[in-house]
Amino acid sequence: MNGTASGSWSLSLGRWQGCEVRLHIHFPLLALAVLLYGNVTDAYSPGTGLMASMVLLVSAAVHELVRLVAATRVGGRTHLVVLAPTGGLTQPQLPPDPPAHLVAALAGPAAYLSLIVAAACALAAAGDTEILGLLSLFAPQFIDSTSNLHHMLQLFVWINAWLLCVSLLPAPPLDGAELLRSLLWPLAGRTSATAATAHIALGASALAALLAIVLQQQFVGEWIPAWFPLSVLAIVLLYGGNRLSRQRRYDVGVDIEQLEAEEALWLVHSAEQEDEQVVLVEHIQQRQQDALDRKRREREDVEDAEVDAILSRLSATTFEQLSEEEQAILKRASRRYRQRRHDG
């Protein structure tokens, strides 16, 4: 485990297609809590608790796999996946393009919805007619069955219904935050879209807190007081909104001289086309930063391709015997790796 980086409090599960996969500590802790609750209350057997934990892990893995494929299809990349009970804790690196971010954001909820539909179809094929009762988040209507497969399919419907609802909350790293931001991006620019998403999350947090006070005498299901899930929702949205408000997607002080000549010509041509339009300063900064982002990603791709060859030579030499350029490439690659883990 790494105690300080983005993958901190997580255990490596290996690499897949060049992407490191890690399991966050929240997973085993939640599994233990599920087993403890079942043992104390006799609400379900230990086998059911373990089955629910496995369903949650599989669902989160499918969510991240679908999101990884979607990010790759739109020109993005992912170097690290940290599996948590709510999905993944890291965000893929995507092109500065609203449709690309929208597709990647929709992929996660679509994965949960697909699992719900697939499990529901399997239950319907088995003759189960009470599938809608499984969509009740706080009072699911499970049907007693001697078949472990039938019981697992019911858990797939209920757990993924929960995951779908949670994933749509506008709080990073949940999909809802990126989904809302990508919808607002074409209208207001990426920075303003991030700020608007933060304000929506904070406003929803205040509303949830108010409802928790107003409905404190009400119950959700048979024994869960309404104030508890509303308070949890308020806290999640509060922290999510605060995180969004602190994000700095762009360097306002970008120097135009940092742009390559072709990017500068493109900016001039675009400015001529919009000569008669009112252009927000933010949009100009966004174009400058997008151009820099593209150049940086191209340079990083070239350097990443050289890292393996440099590392293979280290087995027969020392770091000091490498050329200054090779040493600089390794140092930059190491910083990028640490930053990618820290960003999650």
mmCIF file of C-alpha atoms in Angstrom:
data_model
loop_
_atom_site.group_PDB
_atom_site.id
_atom_site.type_symbol
_atom_site.label_atom_id
_atom_site.label_comp_id
_atom_site.label_asym_id
_atom_site.label_seq_id
_atom_site.Cartn_x
_atom_site.Cartn_y
_atom_site.Cartn_z
ATOM 1 C CA MET A 1 0.000 0.000 0.000
ATOM 2 C CA ASN A 2 0.964 3.560 -0.492
ATOM 3 C CA GLY A 3 0.279 5.759 2.386
ATOM 4 C CA THR A 4 0.296 9.138 0.683
ATOM 5 C CA ALA A 5 -0.608 8.870 -2.996
ATOM 6 C CA SER A 6 -4.009 8.595 -4.609
ATOM 7 C CA GLY A 7 -3.898 4.845 -4.329
ATOM 8 C CA SER A 8 -3.192 5.122 -0.605
ATOM 9 C CA TRP A 9 -5.115 2.724 1.603
ATOM 10 C CA SER A 10 -5.450 0.403 -1.368
ATOM 11 C CA LEU A 11 -3.979 -2.975 -2.286
ATOM 12 C CA SER A 12 -2.609 -3.752 -5.732
ATOM 13 C CA LEU A 13 -4.473 -6.448 -7.670
ATOM 14 C CA GLY A 14 -2.104 -6.359 -10.637
ATOM 15 C CA ARG A 15 -2.117 -4.688 -14.033
ATOM 16 C CA TRP A 16 -4.508 -5.031 -16.944
ATOM 17 C CA GLN A 17 -3.830 -3.542 -20.384
ATOM 18 C CA GLY A 18 -1.169 -1.293 -18.874
ATOM 19 C CA CYS A 19 -3.531 -0.055 -16.149
ATOM 20 C CA GLU A 20 -2.803 -0.691 -12.468
ATOM 21 C CA VAL A 21 -5.825 -2.046 -10.589
ATOM 22 C CA ARG A 22 -6.057 -1.552 -6.829
ATOM 23 C CA LEU A 23 -8.651 -2.447 -4.179
ATOM 24 C CA HIS A 24 -9.457 0.259 -1.644
ATOM 25 C CA ILE A 25 -9.570 -0.589 2.047
ATOM 26 C CA HIS A 26 -13.243 0.436 2.132
ATOM 27 C CA PHE A 27 -14.138 -2.846 0.448
ATOM 28 C CA PRO A 28 -12.866 -5.313 3.065
ATOM 29 C CA LEU A 29 -14.038 -3.023 5.872
ATOM 30 C CA LEU A 30 -17.532 -2.884 4.393
ATOM 31 C CA ALA A 31 -17.557 -6.667 3.945
ATOM 32 C CA LEU A 32 -16.640 -7.107 7.622
ATOM 33 C CA ALA A 33 -19.380 -4.648 8.638
ATOM 34 C CA VAL A 34 -21.927 -6.592 6.561
ATOM 35 C CA LEU A 35 -20.875 -9.869 8.203
ATOM 36 C CA LEU A 36 -20.997 -8.300 11.676
ATOM 37 C CA TYR A 37 -24.474 -6.845 11.121
ATOM 38 C CA GLY A 38 -25.808 -10.187 9.892
ATOM 39 C CA ASN A 39 -24.244 -12.000 12.850
ATOM 40 C CA VAL A 40 -25.633 -9.552 15.432
ATOM 41 C CA THR A 41 -29.149 -9.189 14.022
ATOM 42 C CA ASP A 42 -29.635 -12.591 12.346
ATOM 43 C CA ALA A 43 -31.088 -10.644 9.419
ATOM 44 C CA TYR A 44 -29.239 -12.860 6.927
ATOM 45 C CA SER A 45 -26.707 -15.657 6.879
ATOM 46 C CA PRO A 46 -22.931 -15.127 6.589
ATOM 47 C CA GLY A 47 -23.126 -16.700 3.135
ATOM 48 C CA THR A 48 -25.603 -14.048 2.009
ATOM 49 C CA GLY A 49 -23.348 -11.320 3.393
ATOM 50 C CA LEU A 50 -20.346 -12.667 1.490
ATOM 51 C CA MET A 51 -22.439 -13.038 -1.655
ATOM 52 C CA ALA A 52 -23.584 -9.413 -1.395
ATOM 53 C CA SER A 53 -19.969 -8.277 -0.972
ATOM 54 C CA MET A 54 -18.920 -10.232 -4.063
ATOM 55 C CA VAL A 55 -21.821 -8.790 -6.079
ATOM 56 C CA LEU A 56 -20.730 -5.300 -5.038
ATOM 57 C CA LEU A 57 -17.124 -5.988 -6.060
ATOM 58 C CA VAL A 58 -18.123 -7.425 -9.436
ATOM 59 C CA SER A 59 -20.467 -4.504 -10.095
ATOM 60 C CA ALA A 60 -17.758 -1.951 -9.280
ATOM 61 C CA ALA A 61 -15.283 -3.812 -11.498
ATOM 62 C CA VAL A 62 -17.753 -3.860 -14.414
ATOM 63 C CA HIS A 63 -18.413 -0.142 -13.875
ATOM 64 C CA GLU A 64 -14.701 0.662 -14.111
ATOM 65 C CA LEU A 65 -14.163 -1.662 -17.074
ATOM 66 C CA VAL A 66 -16.949 -0.010 -19.069
ATOM 67 C CA ARG A 67 -15.679 3.439 -18.136
ATOM 68 C CA LEU A 68 -12.129 2.450 -19.131
ATOM 69 C CA VAL A 69 -13.327 1.235 -22.536
ATOM 70 C CA ALA A 70 -15.399 4.393 -23.059
ATOM 71 C CA ALA A 71 -12.462 6.634 -22.127
ATOM 72 C CA THR A 72 -10.217 4.792 -24.573
ATOM 73 C CA ARG A 73 -12.767 5.069 -27.369
ATOM 74 C CA VAL A 74 -12.967 8.864 -27.033
ATOM 75 C CA GLY A 75 -9.186 9.275 -27.032
ATOM 76 C CA GLY A 76 -8.530 9.201 -23.288
ATOM 77 C CA ARG A 77 -6.386 6.944 -21.159
ATOM 78 C CA THR A 78 -6.345 5.489 -17.678
ATOM 79 C CA HIS A 79 -3.228 4.458 -15.784
ATOM 80 C CA LEU A 80 -4.771 3.673 -12.412
ATOM 81 C CA VAL A 81 -8.078 2.179 -11.231
ATOM 82 C CA VAL A 82 -8.898 2.104 -7.522
ATOM 83 C CA LEU A 83 -11.982 -0.019 -6.827
ATOM 84 C CA ALA A 84 -14.208 1.262 -4.032
ATOM 85 C CA PRO A 85 -17.771 0.358 -2.942
ATOM 86 C CA THR A 86 -19.157 3.280 -4.976
ATOM 87 C CA GLY A 87 -17.168 2.453 -8.115
ATOM 88 C CA GLY A 88 -13.745 3.899 -8.918
ATOM 89 C CA LEU A 89 -11.857 6.630 -7.063
ATOM 90 C CA THR A 90 -9.828 7.810 -10.054
ATOM 91 C CA GLN A 91 -10.778 9.758 -13.155
ATOM 92 C CA PRO A 92 -9.489 8.909 -16.647
ATOM 93 C CA GLN A 93 -7.460 11.482 -18.550
ATOM 94 C CA LEU A 94 -9.726 12.689 -21.339
ATOM 95 C CA PRO A 95 -9.340 15.091 -24.274
ATOM 96 C CA PRO A 96 -10.542 18.651 -23.538
ATOM 97 C CA ASP A 97 -13.791 17.994 -25.375
ATOM 98 C CA PRO A 98 -17.311 18.105 -23.809
ATOM 99 C CA PRO A 99 -18.705 15.119 -25.801
ATOM 100 C CA ALA A 100 -15.740 12.969 -24.712
ATOM 101 C CA HIS A 101 -16.371 13.788 -21.055
ATOM 102 C CA LEU A 102 -20.107 13.224 -21.500
ATOM 103 C CA VAL A 103 -19.608 9.767 -23.038
ATOM 104 C CA ALA A 104 -17.192 8.740 -20.281
ATOM 105 C CA ALA A 105 -19.557 10.048 -17.588
ATOM 106 C CA LEU A 106 -22.551 8.200 -19.031
ATOM 107 C CA ALA A 107 -20.631 4.919 -19.297
ATOM 108 C CA GLY A 108 -20.622 4.310 -15.536
ATOM 109 C CA PRO A 109 -24.368 4.647 -14.851
ATOM 110 C CA ALA A 110 -25.046 2.745 -18.090
ATOM 111 C CA ALA A 111 -22.988 -0.157 -16.729
ATOM 112 C CA TYR A 112 -25.080 -0.318 -13.539
ATOM 113 C CA LEU A 113 -28.310 -0.045 -15.517
ATOM 114 C CA SER A 114 -27.176 -2.849 -17.838
ATOM 115 C CA LEU A 115 -26.463 -5.114 -14.859
ATOM 116 C CA ILE A 116 -29.927 -4.368 -13.438
ATOM 117 C CA VAL A 117 -31.626 -5.160 -16.733
ATOM 118 C CA ALA A 118 -29.567 -8.328 -17.291
ATOM 119 C CA ALA A 119 -30.276 -9.666 -13.788
ATOM 120 C CA ALA A 120 -33.963 -8.704 -14.020
ATOM 121 C CA CYS A 121 -34.303 -10.498 -17.366
ATOM 122 C CA ALA A 122 -32.694 -13.607 -15.891
ATOM 123 C CA LEU A 123 -35.108 -13.493 -12.944
ATOM 124 C CA ALA A 124 -38.075 -13.014 -15.280
ATOM 125 C CA ALA A 125 -36.929 -15.980 -17.356
ATOM 126 C CA ALA A 126 -36.858 -18.037 -14.151
ATOM 127 C CA GLY A 127 -40.501 -17.115 -13.450
ATOM 128 C CA ASP A 128 -39.960 -14.334 -10.870
ATOM 129 C CA THR A 129 -42.791 -11.788 -11.138
ATOM 130 C CA GLU A 130 -41.861 -9.559 -8.167
ATOM 131 C CA ILE A 131 -38.823 -7.894 -9.688
ATOM 132 C CA LEU A 132 -39.993 -4.310 -9.133
ATOM 133 C CA GLY A 133 -39.965 -4.895 -5.380
ATOM 134 C CA LEU A 134 -36.188 -5.292 -5.579
ATOM 135 C CA LEU A 135 -35.828 -1.684 -6.755
ATOM 136 C CA SER A 136 -36.933 -0.355 -3.366
ATOM 137 C CA LEU A 137 -33.643 0.869 -1.909
ATOM 138 C CA PHE A 138 -34.534 0.765 1.789
ATOM 139 C CA ALA A 139 -37.168 -1.997 1.822
ATOM 140 C CA PRO A 140 -36.367 -4.498 -0.945
ATOM 141 C CA GLN A 141 -38.757 -7.410 -1.309
ATOM 142 C CA PHE A 142 -36.562 -10.474 -1.641
ATOM 143 C CA ILE A 143 -38.179 -13.793 -2.522
ATOM 144 C CA ASP A 144 -37.047 -16.788 -0.503
ATOM 145 C CA SER A 145 -35.269 -19.277 -2.693
ATOM 146 C CA THR A 146 -33.118 -22.348 -2.208
ATOM 147 C CA SER A 147 -31.123 -21.439 -5.316
ATOM 148 C CA ASN A 148 -27.990 -19.434 -4.660
ATOM 149 C CA LEU A 149 -28.051 -18.225 -8.260
ATOM 150 C CA HIS A 150 -31.582 -16.886 -7.879
ATOM 151 C CA HIS A 151 -30.640 -15.121 -4.665
ATOM 152 C CA MET A 152 -27.501 -13.658 -6.267
ATOM 153 C CA LEU A 153 -29.532 -12.281 -9.177
ATOM 154 C CA GLN A 154 -31.871 -10.552 -6.723
ATOM 155 C CA LEU A 155 -28.840 -9.017 -5.022
ATOM 156 C CA PHE A 156 -27.545 -7.839 -8.391
ATOM 157 C CA VAL A 157 -30.783 -5.935 -9.032
ATOM 158 C CA TRP A 158 -30.960 -4.346 -5.575
ATOM 159 C CA ILE A 159 -27.268 -3.480 -5.153
ATOM 160 C CA ASN A 160 -26.948 -2.037 -8.648
ATOM 161 C CA ALA A 161 -30.102 0.029 -8.101
ATOM 162 C CA TRP A 162 -28.295 1.536 -5.118
ATOM 163 C CA LEU A 163 -25.086 2.040 -7.094
ATOM 164 C CA LEU A 164 -26.960 3.676 -9.966
ATOM 165 C CA CYS A 165 -28.613 6.213 -7.680
ATOM 166 C CA VAL A 166 -25.382 6.973 -5.815
ATOM 167 C CA SER A 167 -23.367 7.321 -9.030
ATOM 168 C CA LEU A 168 -25.672 10.102 -10.253
ATOM 169 C CA LEU A 169 -24.914 12.368 -7.278
ATOM 170 C CA PRO A 170 -22.982 15.520 -8.289
ATOM 171 C CA ALA A 171 -20.039 14.762 -6.037
ATOM 172 C CA PRO A 172 -16.638 13.648 -7.381
ATOM 173 C CA PRO A 173 -15.421 11.029 -8.020
ATOM 174 C CA LEU A 174 -19.014 9.907 -8.726
ATOM 175 C CA ASP A 175 -20.216 9.989 -12.320
ATOM 176 C CA GLY A 176 -22.931 12.551 -11.648
ATOM 177 C CA ALA A 177 -20.429 15.354 -11.085
ATOM 178 C CA GLU A 178 -18.685 14.806 -14.422
ATOM 179 C CA LEU A 179 -22.029 14.243 -16.165
ATOM 180 C CA LEU A 180 -23.457 17.568 -14.971
ATOM 181 C CA ARG A 181 -20.214 19.408 -15.685
ATOM 182 C CA SER A 182 -19.972 18.057 -19.237
ATOM 183 C CA LEU A 183 -23.555 19.168 -19.927
ATOM 184 C CA LEU A 184 -22.847 22.706 -18.702
ATOM 185 C CA TRP A 185 -19.416 22.933 -20.324
ATOM 186 C CA PRO A 186 -20.559 23.907 -23.875
ATOM 187 C CA LEU A 187 -22.830 26.592 -22.438
ATOM 188 C CA ALA A 188 -20.485 28.298 -19.987
ATOM 189 C CA GLY A 189 -16.970 26.961 -20.481
ATOM 190 C CA ARG A 190 -15.270 24.276 -18.437
ATOM 191 C CA THR A 191 -14.212 26.440 -15.499
ATOM 192 C CA SER A 192 -17.647 28.007 -15.082
ATOM 193 C CA ALA A 193 -19.258 24.573 -15.517
ATOM 194 C CA THR A 194 -17.117 23.225 -12.673
ATOM 195 C CA ALA A 195 -18.105 26.170 -10.473
ATOM 196 C CA ALA A 196 -21.783 25.726 -11.332
ATOM 197 C CA THR A 197 -21.622 22.019 -10.526
ATOM 198 C CA ALA A 198 -20.031 22.858 -7.167
ATOM 199 C CA HIS A 199 -22.816 25.349 -6.388
ATOM 200 C CA ILE A 200 -25.490 22.809 -7.325
ATOM 201 C CA ALA A 201 -23.887 20.199 -5.073
ATOM 202 C CA LEU A 202 -23.639 22.622 -2.161
ATOM 203 C CA GLY A 203 -27.235 23.770 -2.677
ATOM 204 C CA ALA A 204 -28.456 20.175 -2.771
ATOM 205 C CA SER A 205 -26.474 19.514 0.410
ATOM 206 C CA ALA A 206 -28.223 22.373 2.187
ATOM 207 C CA LEU A 207 -31.604 21.110 0.970
ATOM 208 C CA ALA A 208 -30.871 17.564 2.170
ATOM 209 C CA ALA A 209 -29.813 18.907 5.578
ATOM 210 C CA LEU A 210 -33.019 20.931 5.823
ATOM 211 C CA LEU A 211 -35.122 17.891 4.921
ATOM 212 C CA ALA A 212 -33.261 15.842 7.549
ATOM 213 C CA ILE A 213 -34.415 18.337 10.177
ATOM 214 C CA VAL A 214 -37.973 18.601 8.889
ATOM 215 C CA LEU A 215 -38.451 14.824 8.486
ATOM 216 C CA GLN A 216 -36.590 13.695 11.586
ATOM 217 C CA GLN A 217 -39.686 11.934 12.931
ATOM 218 C CA GLN A 218 -40.334 10.026 9.702
ATOM 219 C CA PHE A 219 -39.027 6.575 8.804
ATOM 220 C CA VAL A 220 -37.754 5.100 5.564
ATOM 221 C CA GLY A 221 -38.706 1.446 5.431
ATOM 222 C CA GLU A 222 -39.507 -0.246 8.713
ATOM 223 C CA TRP A 223 -36.793 1.022 11.027
ATOM 224 C CA ILE A 224 -34.481 3.522 9.294
ATOM 225 C CA PRO A 225 -35.165 7.133 10.420
ATOM 226 C CA ALA A 226 -35.413 9.488 7.454
ATOM 227 C CA TRP A 227 -32.885 11.913 8.941
ATOM 228 C CA PHE A 228 -30.062 9.376 8.675
ATOM 229 C CA PRO A 229 -29.888 8.842 4.860
ATOM 230 C CA LEU A 230 -30.638 12.533 4.327
ATOM 231 C CA SER A 231 -27.784 13.489 6.639
ATOM 232 C CA VAL A 232 -25.418 11.111 4.845
ATOM 233 C CA LEU A 233 -26.524 12.608 1.524
ATOM 234 C CA ALA A 234 -25.952 16.138 2.830
ATOM 235 C CA ILE A 235 -22.431 15.276 3.997
ATOM 236 C CA VAL A 236 -21.485 13.577 0.713
ATOM 237 C CA LEU A 237 -22.759 16.520 -1.327
ATOM 238 C CA LEU A 238 -21.065 19.019 0.989
ATOM 239 C CA TYR A 239 -17.665 17.393 0.631
ATOM 240 C CA GLY A 240 -18.204 16.834 -3.092
ATOM 241 C CA GLY A 241 -19.166 20.460 -3.671
ATOM 242 C CA ASN A 242 -16.195 21.638 -1.644
ATOM 243 C CA ARG A 243 -13.860 19.465 -3.685
ATOM 244 C CA LEU A 244 -15.282 20.808 -6.943
ATOM 245 C CA SER A 245 -14.992 24.401 -5.769
ATOM 246 C CA ARG A 246 -11.268 23.905 -5.107
ATOM 247 C CA GLN A 247 -10.469 22.397 -8.476
ATOM 248 C CA ARG A 248 -8.371 24.496 -10.804
ATOM 249 C CA ARG A 249 -8.759 23.171 -14.299
ATOM 250 C CA TYR A 250 -6.835 25.943 -15.977
ATOM 251 C CA ASP A 251 -3.821 28.098 -15.393
ATOM 252 C CA VAL A 252 -5.183 31.629 -15.801
ATOM 253 C CA GLY A 253 -1.698 32.989 -16.356
ATOM 254 C CA VAL A 254 -0.947 30.937 -19.476
ATOM 255 C CA ASP A 255 1.698 32.668 -21.562
ATOM 256 C CA ILE A 256 0.701 32.809 -25.204
ATOM 257 C CA GLU A 257 4.375 32.426 -26.149
ATOM 258 C CA GLN A 258 4.302 28.896 -24.732
ATOM 259 C CA LEU A 259 2.050 27.834 -27.594
ATOM 260 C CA GLU A 260 3.542 26.160 -30.640
ATOM 261 C CA ALA A 261 3.415 28.192 -33.857
ATOM 262 C CA GLU A 262 0.656 26.067 -35.363
ATOM 263 C CA GLU A 263 -1.490 26.463 -32.275
ATOM 264 C CA ALA A 264 -0.951 30.232 -32.309
ATOM 265 C CA LEU A 265 -2.015 30.409 -35.966
ATOM 266 C CA TRP A 266 -5.119 28.366 -35.153
ATOM 267 C CA LEU A 267 -6.022 30.766 -32.368
ATOM 268 C CA VAL A 268 -5.581 33.781 -34.652
ATOM 269 C CA HIS A 269 -7.747 32.192 -37.339
ATOM 270 C CA SER A 270 -10.455 31.398 -34.807
ATOM 271 C CA ALA A 271 -10.312 34.947 -33.438
ATOM 272 C CA GLU A 272 -10.855 36.360 -36.936
ATOM 273 C CA GLN A 273 -13.944 34.196 -37.401
ATOM 274 C CA GLU A 274 -15.402 35.466 -34.138
ATOM 275 C CA ASP A 275 -14.499 39.088 -34.783
ATOM 276 C CA GLU A 276 -18.111 40.185 -34.566
ATOM 277 C CA GLN A 277 -18.986 38.071 -31.521
ATOM 278 C CA VAL A 278 -18.633 38.668 -27.836
ATOM 279 C CA VAL A 279 -16.106 36.121 -26.618
ATOM 280 C CA LEU A 280 -15.645 35.370 -22.955
ATOM 281 C CA VAL A 281 -12.091 35.687 -21.678
ATOM 282 C CA GLU A 282 -12.524 32.257 -20.162
ATOM 283 C CA HIS A 283 -13.048 30.726 -23.603
ATOM 284 C CA ILE A 284 -9.800 32.242 -24.852
ATOM 285 C CA GLN A 285 -7.951 30.863 -21.847
ATOM 286 C CA GLN A 286 -9.610 27.518 -22.416
ATOM 287 C CA ARG A 287 -8.353 27.343 -25.995
ATOM 288 C CA GLN A 288 -4.845 28.230 -24.920
ATOM 289 C CA GLN A 289 -4.891 25.596 -22.208
ATOM 290 C CA ASP A 290 -6.388 22.978 -24.545
ATOM 291 C CA ALA A 291 -3.529 23.561 -26.986
ATOM 292 C CA LEU A 292 -0.975 23.181 -24.212
ATOM 293 C CA ASP A 293 -2.714 20.044 -22.958
ATOM 294 C CA ARG A 294 -2.505 18.425 -26.379
ATOM 295 C CA LYS A 295 1.209 19.181 -26.691
ATOM 296 C CA ARG A 296 1.876 17.922 -23.185
ATOM 297 C CA ARG A 297 0.015 14.652 -23.803
ATOM 298 C CA GLU A 298 1.920 14.091 -27.044
ATOM 299 C CA ARG A 299 5.249 14.665 -25.280
ATOM 300 C CA GLU A 300 4.254 12.376 -22.394
ATOM 301 C CA ASP A 301 3.226 9.609 -24.800
ATOM 302 C CA VAL A 302 6.629 9.758 -26.484
ATOM 303 C CA GLU A 303 8.463 9.705 -23.156
ATOM 304 C CA ASP A 304 6.315 6.864 -21.771
ATOM 305 C CA ALA A 305 7.271 4.781 -24.786
ATOM 306 C CA GLU A 306 10.964 5.373 -23.981
ATOM 307 C CA VAL A 307 10.731 4.567 -20.270
ATOM 308 C CA ASP A 308 10.604 0.768 -20.683
ATOM 309 C CA ALA A 309 13.721 0.772 -22.861
ATOM 310 C CA ILE A 310 15.590 2.949 -20.359
ATOM 311 C CA LEU A 311 14.531 0.767 -17.426
ATOM 312 C CA SER A 312 15.696 -2.376 -19.224
ATOM 313 C CA ARG A 313 19.171 -0.877 -19.513
ATOM 314 C CA LEU A 314 19.268 -0.121 -15.798
ATOM 315 C CA SER A 315 19.683 -3.838 -15.094
ATOM 316 C CA ALA A 316 23.137 -3.672 -16.681
ATOM 317 C CA THR A 317 24.162 -0.195 -15.523
ATOM 318 C CA THR A 318 23.419 2.425 -12.870
ATOM 319 C CA PHE A 319 21.231 5.484 -12.879
ATOM 320 C CA GLU A 320 24.294 7.776 -12.793
ATOM 321 C CA GLN A 321 25.655 6.188 -15.984
ATOM 322 C CA LEU A 322 22.548 7.104 -17.948
ATOM 323 C CA SER A 323 22.620 10.228 -20.069
ATOM 324 C CA GLU A 324 21.250 13.447 -18.621
ATOM 325 C CA GLU A 325 18.308 13.268 -21.022
ATOM 326 C CA GLU A 326 17.471 9.688 -19.970
ATOM 327 C CA GLN A 327 17.697 10.625 -16.297
ATOM 328 C CA ALA A 328 15.374 13.581 -16.906
ATOM 329 C CA ILE A 329 12.866 11.349 -18.727
ATOM 330 C CA LEU A 330 12.780 8.882 -15.809
ATOM 331 C CA LYS A 331 12.364 11.675 -13.271
ATOM 332 C CA ARG A 332 9.504 13.250 -15.212
ATOM 333 C CA ALA A 333 7.833 9.857 -15.668
ATOM 334 C CA SER A 334 8.124 9.208 -11.926
ATOM 335 C CA ARG A 335 6.571 12.595 -11.117
ATOM 336 C CA ARG A 336 3.714 11.961 -13.543
ATOM 337 C CA TYR A 337 3.021 8.568 -11.992
ATOM 338 C CA ARG A 338 2.906 10.022 -8.489
ATOM 339 C CA GLN A 339 0.685 12.881 -9.684
ATOM 340 C CA ARG A 340 -1.751 10.502 -11.400
ATOM 341 C CA ARG A 341 -2.109 8.518 -8.200
ATOM 342 C CA HIS A 342 -2.476 11.704 -6.177
ATOM 343 C CA ASP A 343 -5.197 13.089 -8.494
ATOM 344 C CA GLY A 344 -7.474 10.126 -7.730
#
